[in-house]
């Protein structure tokens, strides 16, 4: 099983600041990675697929990068609606799909 | 617009089964499959499996292989996930998502399943 490790577990950021979230795979997954945003009581939202392709209607301030084993989700200027939990997911080893443990982005 | 609407919350006793539904709208149903993911309290997300809406083939996570069944009724655009032999560890929010089998592009609102005696 490919283990996905996200860091940090919690990120405290002020409005307007940059947030950088990391996701590391235990072995190479090429670019077969997606990022999601989860908020309590809401449907999860796909942000990024293919490691760097923004999903429909995702603002340009949200970007993804990386390949192989190291990946980053960057929110360039945090807005109030960005405070949430973020998960990465690998699908390189389908159907052995795995998620990271999540990063909570909270208001500083 | 694409929507996936799931059935309501369930409370089950240990050893029972639960069947969660997921009705899709707003896209050509047979062009995508449905994946199921759960989120347990205090834990992250866990992939359970995927069913093709085109040929109804399934792929299950090994962890759930023996006690999960995913089905789809293409006439009503509804997919179902049944989990048997429930224990307290199965208490979770269960999500469906539209998927080719890789990532979930649109998700349902989630169904809380509580297992308690």
mmCIF file of N, CA, C and O in Angstrom, chain B residues 9-98:
data_model
loop_
_atom_site.group_PDB
_atom_site.id
_atom_site.type_symbol
_atom_site.label_atom_id
_atom_site.label_comp_id
_atom_site.label_asym_id
_atom_site.label_seq_id
_atom_site.Cartn_x
_atom_site.Cartn_y
_atom_site.Cartn_z
ATOM 1 N N UNK B 9 -29.417 9.875 7.216
ATOM 2 C CA UNK B 9 -28.644 9.234 8.272
ATOM 3 C C UNK B 9 -29.306 7.935 8.736
ATOM 4 O O UNK B 9 -30.535 7.794 8.689
ATOM 5 N N UNK B 10 -28.475 7.019 9.190
ATOM 6 C CA UNK B 10 -28.940 5.705 9.641
ATOM 7 C C UNK B 10 -28.336 5.398 11.001
ATOM 8 O O UNK B 10 -27.194 5.774 11.287
ATOM 9 N N UNK B 11 -29.109 4.705 11.823
ATOM 10 C CA UNK B 11 -28.609 4.157 13.078
ATOM 11 C C UNK B 11 -28.813 2.650 13.022
ATOM 12 O O UNK B 11 -29.941 2.187 12.792
ATOM 13 N N UNK B 12 -27.758 1.912 13.241
ATOM 14 C CA UNK B 12 -27.815 0.452 13.134
ATOM 15 C C UNK B 12 -27.195 -0.198 14.370
ATOM 16 O O UNK B 12 -26.332 0.376 15.022
ATOM 17 N N UNK B 13 -27.652 -1.415 14.625
ATOM 18 C CA UNK B 13 -27.071 -2.188 15.722
ATOM 19 C C UNK B 13 -25.907 -3.019 15.192
ATOM 20 O O UNK B 13 -25.863 -3.364 14.000
ATOM 21 N N UNK B 14 -24.964 -3.338 16.072
ATOM 22 C CA UNK B 14 -23.851 -4.199 15.648
ATOM 23 C C UNK B 14 -24.351 -5.487 15.035
ATOM 24 O O UNK B 14 -25.317 -6.082 15.519
ATOM 25 N N UNK B 15 -23.705 -5.886 13.933
ATOM 26 C CA UNK B 15 -24.101 -7.101 13.231
ATOM 27 C C UNK B 15 -25.087 -6.871 12.112
ATOM 28 O O UNK B 15 -25.278 -7.753 11.256
ATOM 29 N N UNK B 16 -25.710 -5.707 12.095
ATOM 30 C CA UNK B 16 -26.696 -5.398 11.057
ATOM 31 C C UNK B 16 -25.999 -4.965 9.766
ATOM 32 O O UNK B 16 -24.778 -4.884 9.691
ATOM 33 N N UNK B 17 -26.829 -4.665 8.766
ATOM 34 C CA UNK B 17 -26.352 -4.152 7.483
ATOM 35 C C UNK B 17 -26.940 -2.770 7.249
ATOM 36 O O UNK B 17 -27.975 -2.421 7.817
ATOM 37 N N UNK B 18 -26.278 -2.005 6.401
ATOM 38 C CA UNK B 18 -26.793 -0.701 6.005
ATOM 39 C C UNK B 18 -26.643 -0.572 4.491
ATOM 40 O O UNK B 18 -25.692 -1.091 3.902
ATOM 41 N N UNK B 19 -27.607 0.100 3.873
ATOM 42 C CA UNK B 19 -27.556 0.335 2.431
ATOM 43 C C UNK B 19 -27.753 1.824 2.189
ATOM 44 O O UNK B 19 -28.799 2.368 2.514
ATOM 45 N N UNK B 20 -26.750 2.461 1.632
ATOM 46 C CA UNK B 20 -26.765 3.894 1.367
ATOM 47 C C UNK B 20 -26.966 4.109 -0.134
ATOM 48 O O UNK B 20 -26.339 3.423 -0.950
ATOM 49 N N UNK B 21 -27.819 5.051 -0.484
ATOM 50 C CA UNK B 21 -28.060 5.330 -1.895
ATOM 51 C C UNK B 21 -27.461 6.668 -2.304
ATOM 52 O O UNK B 21 -27.221 7.554 -1.476
ATOM 53 N N UNK B 22 -27.271 6.804 -3.603
ATOM 54 C CA UNK B 22 -26.635 7.991 -4.174
ATOM 55 C C UNK B 22 -27.255 8.219 -5.553
ATOM 56 O O UNK B 22 -27.014 7.446 -6.478
ATOM 57 N N UNK B 23 -28.093 9.235 -5.669
ATOM 58 C CA UNK B 23 -28.777 9.502 -6.936
ATOM 59 C C UNK B 23 -28.097 10.648 -7.666
ATOM 60 O O UNK B 23 -27.917 11.739 -7.097
ATOM 61 N N UNK B 24 -27.724 10.393 -8.916
ATOM 62 C CA UNK B 24 -26.962 11.360 -9.699
ATOM 63 C C UNK B 24 -27.855 12.083 -10.708
ATOM 64 O O UNK B 24 -28.838 11.528 -11.207
ATOM 65 N N UNK B 25 -27.484 13.324 -10.995
ATOM 66 C CA UNK B 25 -28.176 14.091 -12.021
ATOM 67 C C UNK B 25 -27.215 15.105 -12.625
ATOM 68 O O UNK B 25 -26.160 15.399 -12.058
ATOM 69 N N UNK B 26 -27.581 15.620 -13.810
ATOM 70 C CA UNK B 26 -26.805 16.696 -14.408
ATOM 71 C C UNK B 26 -25.668 16.273 -15.311
ATOM 72 O O UNK B 26 -24.884 17.134 -15.749
ATOM 73 N N UNK B 27 -25.556 14.967 -15.605
ATOM 74 C CA UNK B 27 -24.512 14.513 -16.525
ATOM 75 C C UNK B 27 -24.931 13.179 -17.138
ATOM 76 O O UNK B 27 -25.910 12.563 -16.689
ATOM 77 N N UNK B 28 -24.202 12.751 -18.149
ATOM 78 C CA UNK B 28 -24.478 11.463 -18.784
ATOM 79 C C UNK B 28 -24.002 10.360 -17.856
ATOM 80 O O UNK B 28 -22.799 10.105 -17.712
ATOM 81 N N UNK B 29 -24.960 9.729 -17.222
ATOM 82 C CA UNK B 29 -24.674 8.843 -16.094
ATOM 83 C C UNK B 29 -23.707 7.717 -16.453
ATOM 84 O O UNK B 29 -22.782 7.423 -15.700
ATOM 85 N N UNK B 30 -23.912 7.088 -17.606
ATOM 86 C CA UNK B 30 -23.120 5.897 -17.926
ATOM 87 C C UNK B 30 -21.681 6.231 -18.317
ATOM 88 O O UNK B 30 -20.858 5.327 -18.475
ATOM 89 N N UNK B 31 -21.374 7.506 -18.456
ATOM 90 C CA UNK B 31 -20.005 7.893 -18.823
ATOM 91 C C UNK B 31 -19.041 7.890 -17.638
ATOM 92 O O UNK B 31 -17.829 7.996 -17.833
ATOM 93 N N UNK B 32 -19.571 7.790 -16.440
ATOM 94 C CA UNK B 32 -18.749 7.839 -15.232
ATOM 95 C C UNK B 32 -19.169 6.715 -14.296
ATOM 96 O O UNK B 32 -20.293 6.236 -14.342
ATOM 97 N N UNK B 33 -18.240 6.376 -13.398
ATOM 98 C CA UNK B 33 -18.594 5.458 -12.330
ATOM 99 C C UNK B 33 -18.855 6.225 -11.041
ATOM 100 O O UNK B 33 -18.871 7.462 -11.020
ATOM 101 N N UNK B 34 -19.089 5.465 -9.996
ATOM 102 C CA UNK B 34 -19.302 6.036 -8.664
ATOM 103 C C UNK B 34 -18.318 5.389 -7.702
ATOM 104 O O UNK B 34 -18.213 4.155 -7.649
ATOM 105 N N UNK B 35 -17.576 6.217 -6.996
ATOM 106 C CA UNK B 35 -16.718 5.672 -5.959
ATOM 107 C C UNK B 35 -17.306 5.993 -4.588
ATOM 108 O O UNK B 35 -18.046 6.972 -4.435
ATOM 109 N N UNK B 36 -16.990 5.147 -3.633
ATOM 110 C CA UNK B 36 -17.472 5.319 -2.267
ATOM 111 C C UNK B 36 -16.277 5.492 -1.329
ATOM 112 O O UNK B 36 -15.302 4.724 -1.401
ATOM 113 N N UNK B 37 -16.392 6.473 -0.466
ATOM 114 C CA UNK B 37 -15.327 6.848 0.467
ATOM 115 C C UNK B 37 -15.987 7.079 1.820
ATOM 116 O O UNK B 37 -17.109 7.603 1.875
ATOM 117 N N UNK B 38 -15.310 6.724 2.901
ATOM 118 C CA UNK B 38 -15.870 7.044 4.203
ATOM 119 C C UNK B 38 -14.878 7.835 5.048
ATOM 120 O O UNK B 38 -13.670 7.793 4.818
ATOM 121 N N UNK B 39 -15.458 8.556 5.999
ATOM 122 C CA UNK B 39 -14.661 9.344 6.936
ATOM 123 C C UNK B 39 -15.088 8.957 8.339
ATOM 124 O O UNK B 39 -16.211 9.255 8.758
ATOM 125 N N UNK B 40 -14.208 8.288 9.060
ATOM 126 C CA UNK B 40 -14.526 7.863 10.417
ATOM 127 C C UNK B 40 -14.201 8.985 11.395
ATOM 128 O O UNK B 40 -13.358 9.833 11.107
ATOM 129 N N UNK B 41 -14.855 8.997 12.565
ATOM 130 C CA UNK B 41 -14.660 10.085 13.525
ATOM 131 C C UNK B 41 -13.194 10.264 13.886
ATOM 132 O O UNK B 41 -12.504 9.323 14.278
ATOM 133 N N UNK B 42 -12.713 11.471 13.732
ATOM 134 C CA UNK B 42 -11.335 11.755 14.092
ATOM 135 C C UNK B 42 -10.301 11.200 13.136
ATOM 136 O O UNK B 42 -9.103 11.413 13.317
ATOM 137 N N UNK B 43 -10.759 10.521 12.115
ATOM 138 C CA UNK B 43 -9.838 9.925 11.140
ATOM 139 C C UNK B 43 -9.996 10.628 9.801
ATOM 140 O O UNK B 43 -10.803 11.502 9.602
ATOM 141 N N UNK B 44 -9.220 10.225 8.887
ATOM 142 C CA UNK B 44 -9.271 10.809 7.552
ATOM 143 C C UNK B 44 -10.226 10.052 6.655
ATOM 144 O O UNK B 44 -11.196 9.441 7.101
ATOM 145 N N UNK B 45 -9.916 10.085 5.381
ATOM 146 C CA UNK B 45 -10.759 9.477 4.365
ATOM 147 C C UNK B 45 -10.246 8.094 3.995
ATOM 148 O O UNK B 45 -9.032 7.853 3.981
ATOM 149 N N UNK B 46 -11.182 7.216 3.668
ATOM 150 C CA UNK B 46 -10.839 5.828 3.353
ATOM 151 C C UNK B 46 -11.615 5.403 2.113
ATOM 152 O O UNK B 46 -12.855 5.467 2.104
ATOM 153 N N UNK B 47 -10.917 4.996 1.080
ATOM 154 C CA UNK B 47 -11.543 4.554 -0.170
ATOM 155 C C UNK B 47 -12.106 3.156 0.009
ATOM 156 O O UNK B 47 -11.413 2.256 0.482
ATOM 157 N N UNK B 48 -13.381 2.987 -0.365
ATOM 158 C CA UNK B 48 -14.032 1.695 -0.181
ATOM 159 C C UNK B 48 -14.152 0.904 -1.481
ATOM 160 O O UNK B 48 -14.093 -0.327 -1.469
ATOM 161 N N UNK B 49 -14.347 1.612 -2.585
ATOM 162 C CA UNK B 49 -14.491 0.897 -3.841
ATOM 163 C C UNK B 49 -15.119 1.760 -4.912
ATOM 164 O O UNK B 49 -15.401 2.949 -4.702
ATOM 165 N N UNK B 50 -15.356 1.139 -6.060
ATOM 166 C CA UNK B 50 -15.845 1.872 -7.225
ATOM 167 C C UNK B 50 -16.685 0.934 -8.071
ATOM 168 O O UNK B 50 -16.397 -0.278 -8.157
ATOM 169 N N UNK B 51 -17.740 1.501 -8.686
ATOM 170 C CA UNK B 51 -18.561 0.734 -9.597
ATOM 171 C C UNK B 51 -18.713 1.504 -10.895
ATOM 172 O O UNK B 51 -18.963 2.726 -10.884
ATOM 173 N N UNK B 52 -18.531 0.825 -12.000
ATOM 174 C CA UNK B 52 -18.738 1.430 -13.303
ATOM 175 C C UNK B 52 -20.236 1.519 -13.581
ATOM 176 O O UNK B 52 -20.970 0.544 -13.392
ATOM 177 N N UNK B 53 -20.679 2.695 -14.018
ATOM 178 C CA UNK B 53 -22.093 2.851 -14.397
ATOM 179 C C UNK B 53 -22.345 2.310 -15.791
ATOM 180 O O UNK B 53 -23.489 2.144 -16.207
ATOM 181 N N UNK B 54 -21.257 2.039 -16.531
ATOM 182 C CA UNK B 54 -21.376 1.561 -17.911
ATOM 183 C C UNK B 54 -21.610 0.053 -17.972
ATOM 184 O O UNK B 54 -22.544 -0.414 -18.595
ATOM 185 N N UNK B 55 -20.725 -0.699 -17.274
ATOM 186 C CA UNK B 55 -20.848 -2.165 -17.333
ATOM 187 C C UNK B 55 -21.072 -2.802 -15.963
ATOM 188 O O UNK B 55 -21.089 -4.026 -15.845
ATOM 189 N N UNK B 56 -21.223 -1.963 -14.936
ATOM 190 C CA UNK B 56 -21.548 -2.389 -13.572
ATOM 191 C C UNK B 56 -20.443 -3.217 -12.920
ATOM 192 O O UNK B 56 -20.670 -3.862 -11.898
ATOM 193 N N UNK B 57 -19.246 -3.172 -13.479
ATOM 194 C CA UNK B 57 -18.127 -3.865 -12.840
ATOM 195 C C UNK B 57 -17.710 -3.096 -11.594
ATOM 196 O O UNK B 57 -17.804 -1.873 -11.538
ATOM 197 N N UNK B 58 -17.235 -3.869 -10.611
ATOM 198 C CA UNK B 58 -16.851 -3.276 -9.343
ATOM 199 C C UNK B 58 -15.393 -3.570 -9.005
ATOM 200 O O UNK B 58 -14.816 -4.559 -9.458
ATOM 201 N N UNK B 59 -14.829 -2.684 -8.194
ATOM 202 C CA UNK B 59 -13.536 -2.903 -7.566
ATOM 203 C C UNK B 59 -13.660 -2.463 -6.131
ATOM 204 O O UNK B 59 -14.063 -1.327 -5.867
ATOM 205 N N UNK B 60 -13.326 -3.360 -5.219
ATOM 206 C CA UNK B 60 -13.456 -3.066 -3.802
ATOM 207 C C UNK B 60 -12.088 -3.010 -3.139
ATOM 208 O O UNK B 60 -11.173 -3.760 -3.510
ATOM 209 N N UNK B 61 -11.962 -2.162 -2.131
ATOM 210 C CA UNK B 61 -10.764 -2.174 -1.300
ATOM 211 C C UNK B 61 -10.709 -3.515 -0.568
ATOM 212 O O UNK B 61 -11.737 -4.033 -0.123
ATOM 213 N N UNK B 62 -9.512 -4.027 -0.446
ATOM 214 C CA UNK B 62 -9.356 -5.349 0.164
ATOM 215 C C UNK B 62 -9.960 -5.404 1.563
ATOM 216 O O UNK B 62 -10.527 -6.417 1.958
ATOM 217 N N UNK B 63 -9.858 -4.295 2.286
ATOM 218 C CA UNK B 63 -10.375 -4.242 3.653
ATOM 219 C C UNK B 63 -11.872 -4.544 3.722
ATOM 220 O O UNK B 63 -12.350 -5.117 4.699
ATOM 221 N N UNK B 64 -12.610 -4.179 2.686
ATOM 222 C CA UNK B 64 -14.064 -4.311 2.706
ATOM 223 C C UNK B 64 -14.564 -5.430 1.790
ATOM 224 O O UNK B 64 -15.771 -5.680 1.714
ATOM 225 N N UNK B 65 -13.655 -6.088 1.118
ATOM 226 C CA UNK B 65 -13.988 -7.063 0.086
ATOM 227 C C UNK B 65 -15.073 -8.053 0.494
ATOM 228 O O UNK B 65 -15.967 -8.371 -0.300
ATOM 229 N N UNK B 66 -15.002 -8.525 1.748
ATOM 230 C CA UNK B 66 -15.887 -9.609 2.184
ATOM 231 C C UNK B 66 -17.256 -9.145 2.646
ATOM 232 O O UNK B 66 -18.155 -9.967 2.849
ATOM 233 N N UNK B 67 -17.441 -7.856 2.850
ATOM 234 C CA UNK B 67 -18.713 -7.424 3.431
ATOM 235 C C UNK B 67 -19.317 -6.192 2.770
ATOM 236 O O UNK B 67 -20.242 -5.595 3.326
ATOM 237 N N UNK B 68 -18.848 -5.780 1.609
ATOM 238 C CA UNK B 68 -19.440 -4.644 0.905
ATOM 239 C C UNK B 68 -19.952 -5.109 -0.457
ATOM 240 O O UNK B 68 -19.363 -5.989 -1.092
ATOM 241 N N UNK B 69 -21.070 -4.515 -0.861
ATOM 242 C CA UNK B 69 -21.583 -4.733 -2.203
ATOM 243 C C UNK B 69 -22.031 -3.397 -2.768
ATOM 244 O O UNK B 69 -22.792 -2.671 -2.123
ATOM 245 N N UNK B 70 -21.548 -3.070 -3.942
ATOM 246 C CA UNK B 70 -21.936 -1.840 -4.628
ATOM 247 C C UNK B 70 -22.732 -2.215 -5.867
ATOM 248 O O UNK B 70 -22.310 -3.082 -6.644
ATOM 249 N N UNK B 71 -23.873 -1.571 -6.021
ATOM 250 C CA UNK B 71 -24.739 -1.833 -7.162
ATOM 251 C C UNK B 71 -25.204 -0.511 -7.749
ATOM 252 O O UNK B 71 -25.084 0.546 -7.117
ATOM 253 N N UNK B 72 -25.729 -0.597 -8.956
ATOM 254 C CA UNK B 72 -26.236 0.594 -9.638
ATOM 255 C C UNK B 72 -27.482 0.236 -10.424
ATOM 256 O O UNK B 72 -27.526 -0.801 -11.101
ATOM 257 N N UNK B 73 -28.467 1.113 -10.337
ATOM 258 C CA UNK B 73 -29.680 1.007 -11.152
ATOM 259 C C UNK B 73 -29.620 2.138 -12.164
ATOM 260 O O UNK B 73 -29.881 3.297 -11.820
ATOM 261 N N UNK B 74 -29.260 1.812 -13.388
ATOM 262 C CA UNK B 74 -29.093 2.871 -14.388
ATOM 263 C C UNK B 74 -30.429 3.525 -14.757
ATOM 264 O O UNK B 74 -30.448 4.688 -15.170
ATOM 265 N N UNK B 75 -31.533 2.818 -14.563
ATOM 266 C CA UNK B 75 -32.838 3.399 -14.927
ATOM 267 C C UNK B 75 -33.197 4.567 -14.013
ATOM 268 O O UNK B 75 -33.908 5.486 -14.412
ATOM 269 N N UNK B 76 -32.711 4.540 -12.790
ATOM 270 C CA UNK B 76 -32.995 5.626 -11.840
ATOM 271 C C UNK B 76 -31.733 6.444 -11.531
ATOM 272 O O UNK B 76 -31.780 7.355 -10.703
ATOM 273 N N UNK B 77 -30.638 6.124 -12.185
ATOM 274 C CA UNK B 77 -29.367 6.850 -11.996
ATOM 275 C C UNK B 77 -28.939 6.816 -10.534
ATOM 276 O O UNK B 77 -28.427 7.788 -9.998
ATOM 277 N N UNK B 78 -29.186 5.699 -9.896
ATOM 278 C CA UNK B 78 -28.906 5.580 -8.468
ATOM 279 C C UNK B 78 -27.924 4.442 -8.206
ATOM 280 O O UNK B 78 -28.116 3.333 -8.705
ATOM 281 N N UNK B 79 -26.907 4.758 -7.423
ATOM 282 C CA UNK B 79 -25.956 3.742 -6.975
ATOM 283 C C UNK B 79 -26.171 3.470 -5.492
ATOM 284 O O UNK B 79 -26.657 4.344 -4.759
ATOM 285 N N UNK B 80 -25.825 2.253 -5.101
ATOM 286 C CA UNK B 80 -26.025 1.822 -3.723
ATOM 287 C C UNK B 80 -24.739 1.195 -3.185
ATOM 288 O O UNK B 80 -24.002 0.532 -3.914
ATOM 289 N N UNK B 81 -24.540 1.402 -1.892
ATOM 290 C CA UNK B 81 -23.430 0.758 -1.194
ATOM 291 C C UNK B 81 -24.011 0.072 0.034
ATOM 292 O O UNK B 81 -24.590 0.724 0.885
ATOM 293 N N UNK B 82 -23.873 -1.249 0.080
ATOM 294 C CA UNK B 82 -24.346 -2.005 1.225
ATOM 295 C C UNK B 82 -23.151 -2.551 1.990
ATOM 296 O O UNK B 82 -22.252 -3.176 1.411
ATOM 297 N N UNK B 83 -23.150 -2.302 3.299
ATOM 298 C CA UNK B 83 -22.084 -2.799 4.168
ATOM 299 C C UNK B 83 -22.716 -3.698 5.223
ATOM 300 O O UNK B 83 -23.675 -3.295 5.892
ATOM 301 N N UNK B 84 -22.188 -4.886 5.370
ATOM 302 C CA UNK B 84 -22.762 -5.902 6.256
ATOM 303 C C UNK B 84 -21.907 -6.076 7.510
ATOM 304 O O UNK B 84 -20.781 -5.589 7.590
ATOM 305 N N UNK B 85 -22.453 -6.802 8.446
ATOM 306 C CA UNK B 85 -21.733 -7.160 9.684
ATOM 307 C C UNK B 85 -21.114 -5.932 10.343
ATOM 308 O O UNK B 85 -19.917 -5.898 10.638
ATOM 309 N N UNK B 86 -21.943 -4.933 10.560
ATOM 310 C CA UNK B 86 -21.461 -3.663 11.088
ATOM 311 C C UNK B 86 -20.940 -3.789 12.512
ATOM 312 O O UNK B 86 -21.483 -4.544 13.330
ATOM 313 N N UNK B 87 -19.873 -3.031 12.784
ATOM 314 C CA UNK B 87 -19.360 -2.875 14.144
ATOM 315 C C UNK B 87 -19.264 -1.383 14.432
ATOM 316 O O UNK B 87 -19.435 -0.545 13.532
ATOM 317 N N UNK B 88 -18.925 -1.059 15.667
ATOM 318 C CA UNK B 88 -18.810 0.358 16.035
ATOM 319 C C UNK B 88 -17.727 1.054 15.195
ATOM 320 O O UNK B 88 -17.784 2.267 14.978
ATOM 321 N N UNK B 89 -16.763 0.307 14.715
ATOM 322 C CA UNK B 89 -15.717 0.893 13.881
ATOM 323 C C UNK B 89 -16.235 1.380 12.526
ATOM 324 O O UNK B 89 -15.535 2.106 11.813
ATOM 325 N N UNK B 90 -17.430 0.964 12.181
ATOM 326 C CA UNK B 90 -18.029 1.395 10.909
ATOM 327 C C UNK B 90 -18.820 2.684 11.048
ATOM 328 O O UNK B 90 -19.368 3.178 10.054
ATOM 329 N N UNK B 91 -18.899 3.218 12.256
ATOM 330 C CA UNK B 91 -19.528 4.518 12.440
ATOM 331 C C UNK B 91 -18.723 5.564 11.676
ATOM 332 O O UNK B 91 -17.534 5.761 11.949
ATOM 333 N N UNK B 92 -19.366 6.218 10.723
ATOM 334 C CA UNK B 92 -18.644 7.102 9.813
ATOM 335 C C UNK B 92 -19.627 7.876 8.957
ATOM 336 O O UNK B 92 -20.819 7.566 8.916
ATOM 337 N N UNK B 93 -19.095 8.878 8.267
ATOM 338 C CA UNK B 93 -19.839 9.516 7.187
ATOM 339 C C UNK B 93 -19.401 8.849 5.885
ATOM 340 O O UNK B 93 -18.200 8.765 5.597
ATOM 341 N N UNK B 94 -20.389 8.387 5.130
ATOM 342 C CA UNK B 94 -20.123 7.697 3.870
ATOM 343 C C UNK B 94 -20.459 8.636 2.719
ATOM 344 O O UNK B 94 -21.529 9.237 2.686
ATOM 345 N N UNK B 95 -19.524 8.748 1.794
ATOM 346 C CA UNK B 95 -19.677 9.625 0.638
ATOM 347 C C UNK B 95 -19.658 8.821 -0.660
ATOM 348 O O UNK B 95 -18.898 7.847 -0.786
ATOM 349 N N UNK B 96 -20.443 9.285 -1.621
ATOM 350 C CA UNK B 96 -20.289 8.813 -2.987
ATOM 351 C C UNK B 96 -19.719 9.962 -3.814
ATOM 352 O O UNK B 96 -19.858 11.138 -3.462
ATOM 353 N N UNK B 97 -19.066 9.614 -4.898
ATOM 354 C CA UNK B 97 -18.493 10.631 -5.768
ATOM 355 C C UNK B 97 -18.468 10.130 -7.200
ATOM 356 O O UNK B 97 -18.240 8.939 -7.452
ATOM 357 N N UNK B 98 -18.697 11.031 -8.121
ATOM 358 C CA UNK B 98 -18.577 10.693 -9.536
ATOM 359 C C UNK B 98 -17.109 10.495 -9.859
ATOM 360 O O UNK B 98 -16.261 11.308 -9.492
#
